[in-house]
Amino acid sequence: QALVKKIFIIVVAFYVFIQSSNIVNASSDLQKLDAKTDEILQMVKVQRYDVALKLLDSFSANFLSVTASEDIFTKDELRIVYSASEDLMSKMNGQDVEHSQKVNAATKLRLVVDAIFSEQQPLWTRMEEPMMSTFNETIKAASESNAQIFENELDDLLEQYDLIYSSLQIDFQPETVQMLDAKFYYVDQYRPQVFLNGVEQQELAVLQYEMQSIFNEMKEDEADPSLWWVIISTGSVIIATLSYVGWKKYLGMKGNSKYKNKQKD
């Protein structure tokens, strides 16, 4: 029975080791993809579009290779990353696409891949301060009946939301993102009413509160234990169990040896 237990524990330990190795490999591949999207973004920012396109081609090839060999992306993640890379490719090859649009498309891809890679504080959460500030300025402009500033600030707000939209799809349930999207759509489509009507302006305040809740939720997730702590804890338990079994076996053999010596005496 002790032998069976020992074999079982060894099998479990081997399984944990294999799973840990797979996680390390997957993490390494994701790190490379993540770094590649940062290179692409930097090249787009300095208008080195030729270099950015080559890096994007390399990213696409590596992405296909990783997803073909390792099951580390969900179907939704695959779709979102593919969509972001295709959008960037389209913007880069467009004839009359403004530089700011290319930067935004590269930023979206960067944020999406980072959202998949980062378990805590993904890059898109850095949009909290600028978005909350833009919300305040938009609401202020509406309350002061300043139409031009209201239009400009609301355009900025919608652009900021568009930058992180795909990343929100990675980190939140579809129902949550759909709810937010519907409210941003409403504010955009009915901006004259929102600007003129004090009651409608409350929609902006409610939307600001809900976006703040989204950012706060990501902060709370920092307290969650990481997968590595789970692996380390599991490994420690297995090692301790193996040591205990070995020690019990040693004591048993030692006891049998003393018994046999007494029998001889």
mmCIF file of C-alpha atoms in Angstrom:
data_model
loop_
_atom_site.group_PDB
_atom_site.id
_atom_site.type_symbol
_atom_site.label_atom_id
_atom_site.label_comp_id
_atom_site.label_asym_id
_atom_site.label_seq_id
_atom_site.Cartn_x
_atom_site.Cartn_y
_atom_site.Cartn_z
ATOM 1 C CA GLN A 1 0.000 0.000 0.000
ATOM 2 C CA ALA A 2 2.858 2.400 0.803
ATOM 3 C CA LEU A 3 4.400 1.633 -2.604
ATOM 4 C CA VAL A 4 1.115 2.421 -4.359
ATOM 5 C CA LYS A 5 0.881 5.742 -2.537
ATOM 6 C CA LYS A 6 4.447 6.600 -3.465
ATOM 7 C CA ILE A 7 3.841 5.802 -7.152
ATOM 8 C CA PHE A 8 0.680 7.905 -7.132
ATOM 9 C CA ILE A 9 2.482 10.872 -5.587
ATOM 10 C CA ILE A 10 5.319 10.593 -8.104
ATOM 11 C CA VAL A 11 2.806 10.557 -10.978
ATOM 12 C CA VAL A 12 1.100 13.670 -9.589
ATOM 13 C CA ALA A 13 4.457 15.398 -9.155
ATOM 14 C CA PHE A 14 5.423 14.535 -12.736
ATOM 15 C CA TYR A 15 2.101 15.904 -14.013
ATOM 16 C CA VAL A 16 2.588 19.175 -12.099
ATOM 17 C CA PHE A 17 6.122 19.448 -13.488
ATOM 18 C CA ILE A 18 4.897 18.958 -17.070
ATOM 19 C CA GLN A 19 2.117 21.504 -16.595
ATOM 20 C CA SER A 20 4.594 23.975 -15.112
ATOM 21 C CA SER A 21 6.919 23.519 -18.090
ATOM 22 C CA ASN A 22 4.036 24.129 -20.505
ATOM 23 C CA ILE A 23 3.090 27.294 -18.656
ATOM 24 C CA VAL A 24 6.687 28.548 -18.756
ATOM 25 C CA ASN A 25 6.891 27.908 -22.509
ATOM 26 C CA ALA A 26 3.550 29.569 -23.150
ATOM 27 C CA SER A 27 4.562 32.560 -21.038
ATOM 28 C CA SER A 28 7.832 32.898 -22.966
ATOM 29 C CA ASP A 29 6.000 32.845 -26.305
ATOM 30 C CA LEU A 30 3.538 35.450 -25.092
ATOM 31 C CA GLN A 31 6.359 37.657 -23.857
ATOM 32 C CA LYS A 32 7.908 37.610 -27.323
ATOM 33 C CA LEU A 33 4.598 38.488 -28.965
ATOM 34 C CA ASP A 34 4.017 41.209 -26.386
ATOM 35 C CA ALA A 35 7.458 42.702 -27.004
ATOM 36 C CA LYS A 36 6.882 42.593 -30.762
ATOM 37 C CA THR A 37 3.699 44.671 -30.489
ATOM 38 C CA ASP A 38 5.623 47.280 -28.478
ATOM 39 C CA GLU A 39 8.270 47.468 -31.234
ATOM 40 C CA ILE A 40 5.529 47.896 -33.824
ATOM 41 C CA LEU A 41 3.922 50.717 -31.848
ATOM 42 C CA GLN A 42 7.229 52.548 -31.378
ATOM 43 C CA MET A 43 8.006 52.338 -35.101
ATOM 44 C CA VAL A 44 4.549 53.629 -36.027
ATOM 45 C CA LYS A 45 4.920 56.546 -33.611
ATOM 46 C CA VAL A 46 8.138 57.701 -35.306
ATOM 47 C CA GLN A 47 6.547 57.087 -38.733
ATOM 48 C CA ARG A 48 8.867 54.222 -39.665
ATOM 49 C CA TYR A 49 5.971 52.555 -41.410
ATOM 50 C CA ASP A 50 8.154 50.266 -43.544
ATOM 51 C CA VAL A 51 9.818 48.799 -40.449
ATOM 52 C CA ALA A 52 6.478 48.580 -38.643
ATOM 53 C CA LEU A 53 4.979 46.586 -41.522
ATOM 54 C CA LYS A 54 7.870 44.096 -41.476
ATOM 55 C CA LEU A 55 7.490 43.709 -37.717
ATOM 56 C CA LEU A 56 3.741 43.247 -38.140
ATOM 57 C CA ASP A 57 4.322 40.503 -40.711
ATOM 58 C CA SER A 58 6.724 38.850 -38.276
ATOM 59 C CA PHE A 59 4.200 39.176 -35.453
ATOM 60 C CA SER A 60 1.449 37.596 -37.570
ATOM 61 C CA ALA A 61 3.700 34.660 -38.511
ATOM 62 C CA ASN A 62 4.790 34.123 -34.896
ATOM 63 C CA PHE A 63 1.223 34.455 -33.664
ATOM 64 C CA LEU A 64 0.039 31.769 -36.092
ATOM 65 C CA SER A 65 2.938 29.531 -35.076
ATOM 66 C CA VAL A 66 2.244 29.898 -31.351
ATOM 67 C CA THR A 67 -1.498 29.357 -31.654
ATOM 68 C CA ALA A 68 -0.936 26.316 -33.865
ATOM 69 C CA SER A 69 1.445 24.607 -31.446
ATOM 70 C CA GLU A 70 0.087 25.702 -28.054
ATOM 71 C CA ASP A 71 -3.454 25.952 -26.758
ATOM 72 C CA ILE A 72 -2.951 29.225 -24.880
ATOM 73 C CA PHE A 73 -5.600 31.432 -26.493
ATOM 74 C CA THR A 74 -9.366 31.173 -26.294
ATOM 75 C CA LYS A 75 -11.401 31.501 -29.485
ATOM 76 C CA ASP A 76 -12.464 35.004 -28.479
ATOM 77 C CA GLU A 77 -8.867 36.027 -27.817
ATOM 78 C CA LEU A 78 -7.798 34.668 -31.198
ATOM 79 C CA ARG A 79 -10.586 36.590 -32.906
ATOM 80 C CA ILE A 80 -9.803 39.844 -31.085
ATOM 81 C CA VAL A 81 -6.048 39.710 -31.729
ATOM 82 C CA TYR A 82 -6.574 38.748 -35.363
ATOM 83 C CA SER A 83 -9.061 41.599 -35.813
ATOM 84 C CA ALA A 84 -6.679 44.130 -34.216
ATOM 85 C CA SER A 85 -3.726 43.024 -36.380
ATOM 86 C CA GLU A 86 -5.850 43.085 -39.547
ATOM 87 C CA ASP A 87 -7.114 46.575 -38.691
ATOM 88 C CA LEU A 88 -3.555 47.797 -38.209
ATOM 89 C CA MET A 89 -2.446 46.201 -41.471
ATOM 90 C CA SER A 90 -5.332 47.914 -43.260
ATOM 91 C CA LYS A 91 -4.480 51.286 -41.718
ATOM 92 C CA MET A 92 -0.796 50.912 -42.559
ATOM 93 C CA ASN A 93 -1.541 50.116 -46.201
ATOM 94 C CA GLY A 94 -4.213 52.808 -46.548
ATOM 95 C CA GLN A 95 -3.414 55.722 -48.838
ATOM 96 C CA ASP A 96 -5.184 58.534 -46.999
ATOM 97 C CA VAL A 97 -4.973 57.302 -43.416
ATOM 98 C CA GLU A 98 -3.806 59.901 -40.902
ATOM 99 C CA HIS A 99 -0.811 59.249 -38.679
ATOM 100 C CA SER A 100 -2.959 59.446 -35.537
ATOM 101 C CA GLN A 101 -5.215 56.673 -36.856
ATOM 102 C CA LYS A 102 -2.204 54.437 -37.478
ATOM 103 C CA VAL A 103 -0.907 55.112 -33.971
ATOM 104 C CA ASN A 104 -4.317 54.303 -32.496
ATOM 105 C CA ALA A 105 -4.513 51.033 -34.442
ATOM 106 C CA ALA A 106 -1.011 50.040 -33.288
ATOM 107 C CA THR A 107 -1.934 51.003 -29.715
ATOM 108 C CA LYS A 108 -5.022 48.790 -29.822
ATOM 109 C CA LEU A 109 -2.952 45.769 -30.879
ATOM 110 C CA ARG A 110 -0.390 46.532 -28.185
ATOM 111 C CA LEU A 111 -3.042 46.807 -25.476
ATOM 112 C CA VAL A 112 -4.910 43.670 -26.583
ATOM 113 C CA VAL A 113 -1.852 41.394 -26.535
ATOM 114 C CA ASP A 114 -0.756 42.907 -23.225
ATOM 115 C CA ALA A 115 -4.239 42.295 -21.776
ATOM 116 C CA ILE A 116 -3.849 38.591 -22.595
ATOM 117 C CA PHE A 117 -0.301 38.435 -21.232
ATOM 118 C CA SER A 118 -0.735 40.550 -18.082
ATOM 119 C CA GLU A 119 -2.533 38.959 -15.165
ATOM 120 C CA GLN A 120 -2.317 42.177 -13.142
ATOM 121 C CA GLN A 121 -2.509 45.842 -14.113
ATOM 122 C CA PRO A 122 -2.615 45.540 -17.926
ATOM 123 C CA LEU A 123 -1.493 48.609 -19.857
ATOM 124 C CA TRP A 124 -5.013 49.677 -20.755
ATOM 125 C CA THR A 125 -5.705 50.520 -17.096
ATOM 126 C CA ARG A 126 -3.364 53.507 -17.511
ATOM 127 C CA MET A 127 -6.230 55.132 -19.378
ATOM 128 C CA GLU A 128 -8.075 55.634 -16.095
ATOM 129 C CA GLU A 129 -6.762 59.124 -15.325
ATOM 130 C CA PRO A 130 -7.160 60.601 -18.836
ATOM 131 C CA MET A 131 -10.626 59.070 -19.258
ATOM 132 C CA MET A 132 -11.889 60.301 -15.890
ATOM 133 C CA SER A 133 -10.478 63.744 -16.658
ATOM 134 C CA THR A 134 -12.179 63.803 -20.071
ATOM 135 C CA PHE A 135 -15.451 62.703 -18.487
ATOM 136 C CA ASN A 136 -15.217 65.637 -16.060
ATOM 137 C CA GLU A 137 -14.462 68.125 -18.825
ATOM 138 C CA THR A 138 -17.317 66.807 -20.982
ATOM 139 C CA ILE A 139 -19.842 67.049 -18.149
ATOM 140 C CA LYS A 140 -18.538 70.502 -17.216
ATOM 141 C CA ALA A 141 -18.856 71.766 -20.802
ATOM 142 C CA ALA A 142 -22.432 70.491 -20.997
ATOM 143 C CA SER A 143 -23.396 72.106 -17.695
ATOM 144 C CA GLU A 144 -21.884 75.436 -18.874
ATOM 145 C CA SER A 145 -23.590 75.139 -22.283
ATOM 146 C CA ASN A 146 -20.253 75.330 -24.117
ATOM 147 C CA ALA A 147 -21.101 73.428 -27.300
ATOM 148 C CA GLN A 148 -17.677 73.490 -28.949
ATOM 149 C CA ILE A 149 -15.779 72.238 -25.912
ATOM 150 C CA PHE A 150 -18.489 69.650 -25.293
ATOM 151 C CA GLU A 151 -18.132 68.270 -28.824
ATOM 152 C CA ASN A 152 -14.316 68.179 -28.616
ATOM 153 C CA GLU A 153 -14.219 66.533 -25.208
ATOM 154 C CA LEU A 154 -16.858 63.967 -26.142
ATOM 155 C CA ASP A 155 -14.906 63.094 -29.305
ATOM 156 C CA ASP A 156 -11.786 62.609 -27.177
ATOM 157 C CA LEU A 157 -13.721 60.437 -24.727
ATOM 158 C CA LEU A 158 -15.075 58.201 -27.481
ATOM 159 C CA GLU A 159 -11.601 57.874 -28.979
ATOM 160 C CA GLN A 160 -10.169 56.865 -25.602
ATOM 161 C CA TYR A 161 -12.903 54.293 -25.149
ATOM 162 C CA ASP A 162 -12.275 52.941 -28.636
ATOM 163 C CA LEU A 163 -8.602 52.421 -27.762
ATOM 164 C CA ILE A 164 -9.401 50.114 -24.845
ATOM 165 C CA TYR A 165 -12.594 48.509 -26.168
ATOM 166 C CA SER A 166 -10.892 45.339 -27.474
ATOM 167 C CA SER A 167 -8.874 45.031 -24.257
ATOM 168 C CA LEU A 168 -12.078 45.204 -22.221
ATOM 169 C CA GLN A 169 -13.343 42.275 -24.283
ATOM 170 C CA ILE A 170 -10.325 40.293 -23.097
ATOM 171 C CA ASP A 171 -10.687 41.074 -19.390
ATOM 172 C CA PHE A 172 -14.463 41.258 -18.886
ATOM 173 C CA GLN A 173 -17.569 39.219 -19.597
ATOM 174 C CA PRO A 174 -19.342 39.998 -22.916
ATOM 175 C CA GLU A 175 -22.438 41.243 -21.063
ATOM 176 C CA THR A 176 -20.406 43.884 -19.224
ATOM 177 C CA VAL A 177 -18.730 45.152 -22.386
ATOM 178 C CA GLN A 178 -22.010 45.165 -24.308
ATOM 179 C CA MET A 179 -23.633 47.230 -21.570
ATOM 180 C CA LEU A 180 -20.826 49.796 -21.662
ATOM 181 C CA ASP A 181 -20.783 49.850 -25.448
ATOM 182 C CA ALA A 182 -24.520 50.509 -25.616
ATOM 183 C CA LYS A 183 -24.189 53.490 -23.265
ATOM 184 C CA PHE A 184 -21.253 55.004 -25.140
ATOM 185 C CA TYR A 185 -23.215 54.522 -28.369
ATOM 186 C CA TYR A 186 -26.243 56.259 -26.870
ATOM 187 C CA VAL A 187 -24.225 59.252 -25.682
ATOM 188 C CA ASP A 188 -22.616 59.561 -29.122
ATOM 189 C CA GLN A 189 -25.827 59.194 -31.138
ATOM 190 C CA TYR A 190 -27.886 61.514 -28.936
ATOM 191 C CA ARG A 191 -25.223 64.090 -28.119
ATOM 192 C CA PRO A 192 -27.513 67.098 -28.869
ATOM 193 C CA GLN A 193 -30.005 65.884 -26.282
ATOM 194 C CA VAL A 194 -27.225 65.056 -23.816
ATOM 195 C CA PHE A 195 -25.806 68.551 -24.282
ATOM 196 C CA LEU A 196 -29.118 70.375 -23.885
ATOM 197 C CA ASN A 197 -30.954 68.227 -21.337
ATOM 198 C CA GLY A 198 -29.828 68.132 -17.725
ATOM 199 C CA VAL A 199 -31.532 64.778 -17.178
ATOM 200 C CA GLU A 200 -29.746 63.303 -20.185
ATOM 201 C CA GLN A 201 -26.446 64.623 -18.833
ATOM 202 C CA GLN A 202 -26.902 62.253 -15.927
ATOM 203 C CA GLU A 203 -26.241 59.455 -18.418
ATOM 204 C CA LEU A 204 -22.694 60.759 -18.716
ATOM 205 C CA ALA A 205 -22.273 60.814 -14.944
ATOM 206 C CA VAL A 206 -23.608 57.257 -14.652
ATOM 207 C CA LEU A 207 -21.314 56.107 -17.463
ATOM 208 C CA GLN A 208 -18.354 57.753 -15.743
ATOM 209 C CA TYR A 209 -19.212 55.921 -12.524
ATOM 210 C CA GLU A 210 -19.443 52.596 -14.368
ATOM 211 C CA MET A 211 -16.095 53.125 -16.116
ATOM 212 C CA GLN A 212 -14.541 54.008 -12.760
ATOM 213 C CA SER A 213 -15.944 50.733 -11.401
ATOM 214 C CA ILE A 214 -14.274 48.883 -14.283
ATOM 215 C CA PHE A 215 -10.890 50.378 -13.430
ATOM 216 C CA ASN A 216 -11.434 49.728 -9.709
ATOM 217 C CA GLU A 217 -12.247 46.091 -10.378
ATOM 218 C CA MET A 218 -8.891 45.645 -12.122
ATOM 219 C CA LYS A 219 -7.158 47.126 -9.082
ATOM 220 C CA GLU A 220 -8.959 44.677 -6.784
ATOM 221 C CA ASP A 221 -7.826 41.775 -8.954
ATOM 222 C CA GLU A 222 -4.220 42.564 -7.988
ATOM 223 C CA ALA A 223 -4.876 40.882 -4.650
ATOM 224 C CA ASP A 224 -5.666 37.538 -6.305
ATOM 225 C CA PRO A 225 -2.997 34.819 -5.894
ATOM 226 C CA SER A 226 -1.034 34.170 -9.041
ATOM 227 C CA LEU A 227 -0.851 30.814 -10.744
ATOM 228 C CA TRP A 228 2.805 30.561 -9.810
ATOM 229 C CA TRP A 229 1.966 30.614 -6.102
ATOM 230 C CA VAL A 230 -0.477 27.778 -6.699
ATOM 231 C CA ILE A 231 2.196 25.777 -8.523
ATOM 232 C CA ILE A 232 4.810 26.470 -5.860
ATOM 233 C CA SER A 233 2.386 25.534 -3.087
ATOM 234 C CA THR A 234 1.380 22.319 -4.854
ATOM 235 C CA GLY A 235 4.995 21.422 -5.484
ATOM 236 C CA SER A 236 5.893 22.061 -1.850
ATOM 237 C CA VAL A 237 3.076 19.798 -0.654
ATOM 238 C CA ILE A 238 4.214 17.018 -2.997
ATOM 239 C CA ILE A 239 7.853 17.341 -1.925
ATOM 240 C CA ALA A 240 6.839 17.342 1.729
ATOM 241 C CA THR A 241 4.643 14.269 1.181
ATOM 242 C CA LEU A 242 7.413 12.405 -0.617
ATOM 243 C CA SER A 243 9.823 13.274 2.192
ATOM 244 C CA TYR A 244 7.330 12.061 4.776
ATOM 245 C CA VAL A 245 6.763 8.779 2.921
ATOM 246 C CA GLY A 246 10.511 8.288 2.597
ATOM 247 C CA TRP A 247 11.044 9.033 6.279
ATOM 248 C CA LYS A 248 8.283 6.618 7.322
ATOM 249 C CA LYS A 249 9.815 3.937 5.118
ATOM 250 C CA TYR A 250 13.235 4.591 6.681
ATOM 251 C CA LEU A 251 11.839 4.303 10.206
ATOM 252 C CA GLY A 252 10.001 1.135 9.241
ATOM 253 C CA MET A 253 13.169 -0.437 7.829
ATOM 254 C CA LYS A 254 15.127 0.695 10.879
ATOM 255 C CA GLY A 255 12.520 -0.794 13.202
ATOM 256 C CA ASN A 256 12.541 -4.103 11.318
ATOM 257 C CA SER A 257 16.320 -4.173 11.518
ATOM 258 C CA LYS A 258 16.272 -3.712 15.316
ATOM 259 C CA TYR A 259 13.571 -6.386 15.623
ATOM 260 C CA LYS A 260 15.636 -8.843 13.600
ATOM 261 C CA ASN A 261 18.747 -8.113 15.687
ATOM 262 C CA LYS A 262 16.773 -8.790 18.893
ATOM 263 C CA GLN A 263 15.519 -12.038 17.412
ATOM 264 C CA LYS A 264 19.120 -13.100 16.732
ATOM 265 C CA ASP A 265 20.123 -12.213 20.304
#
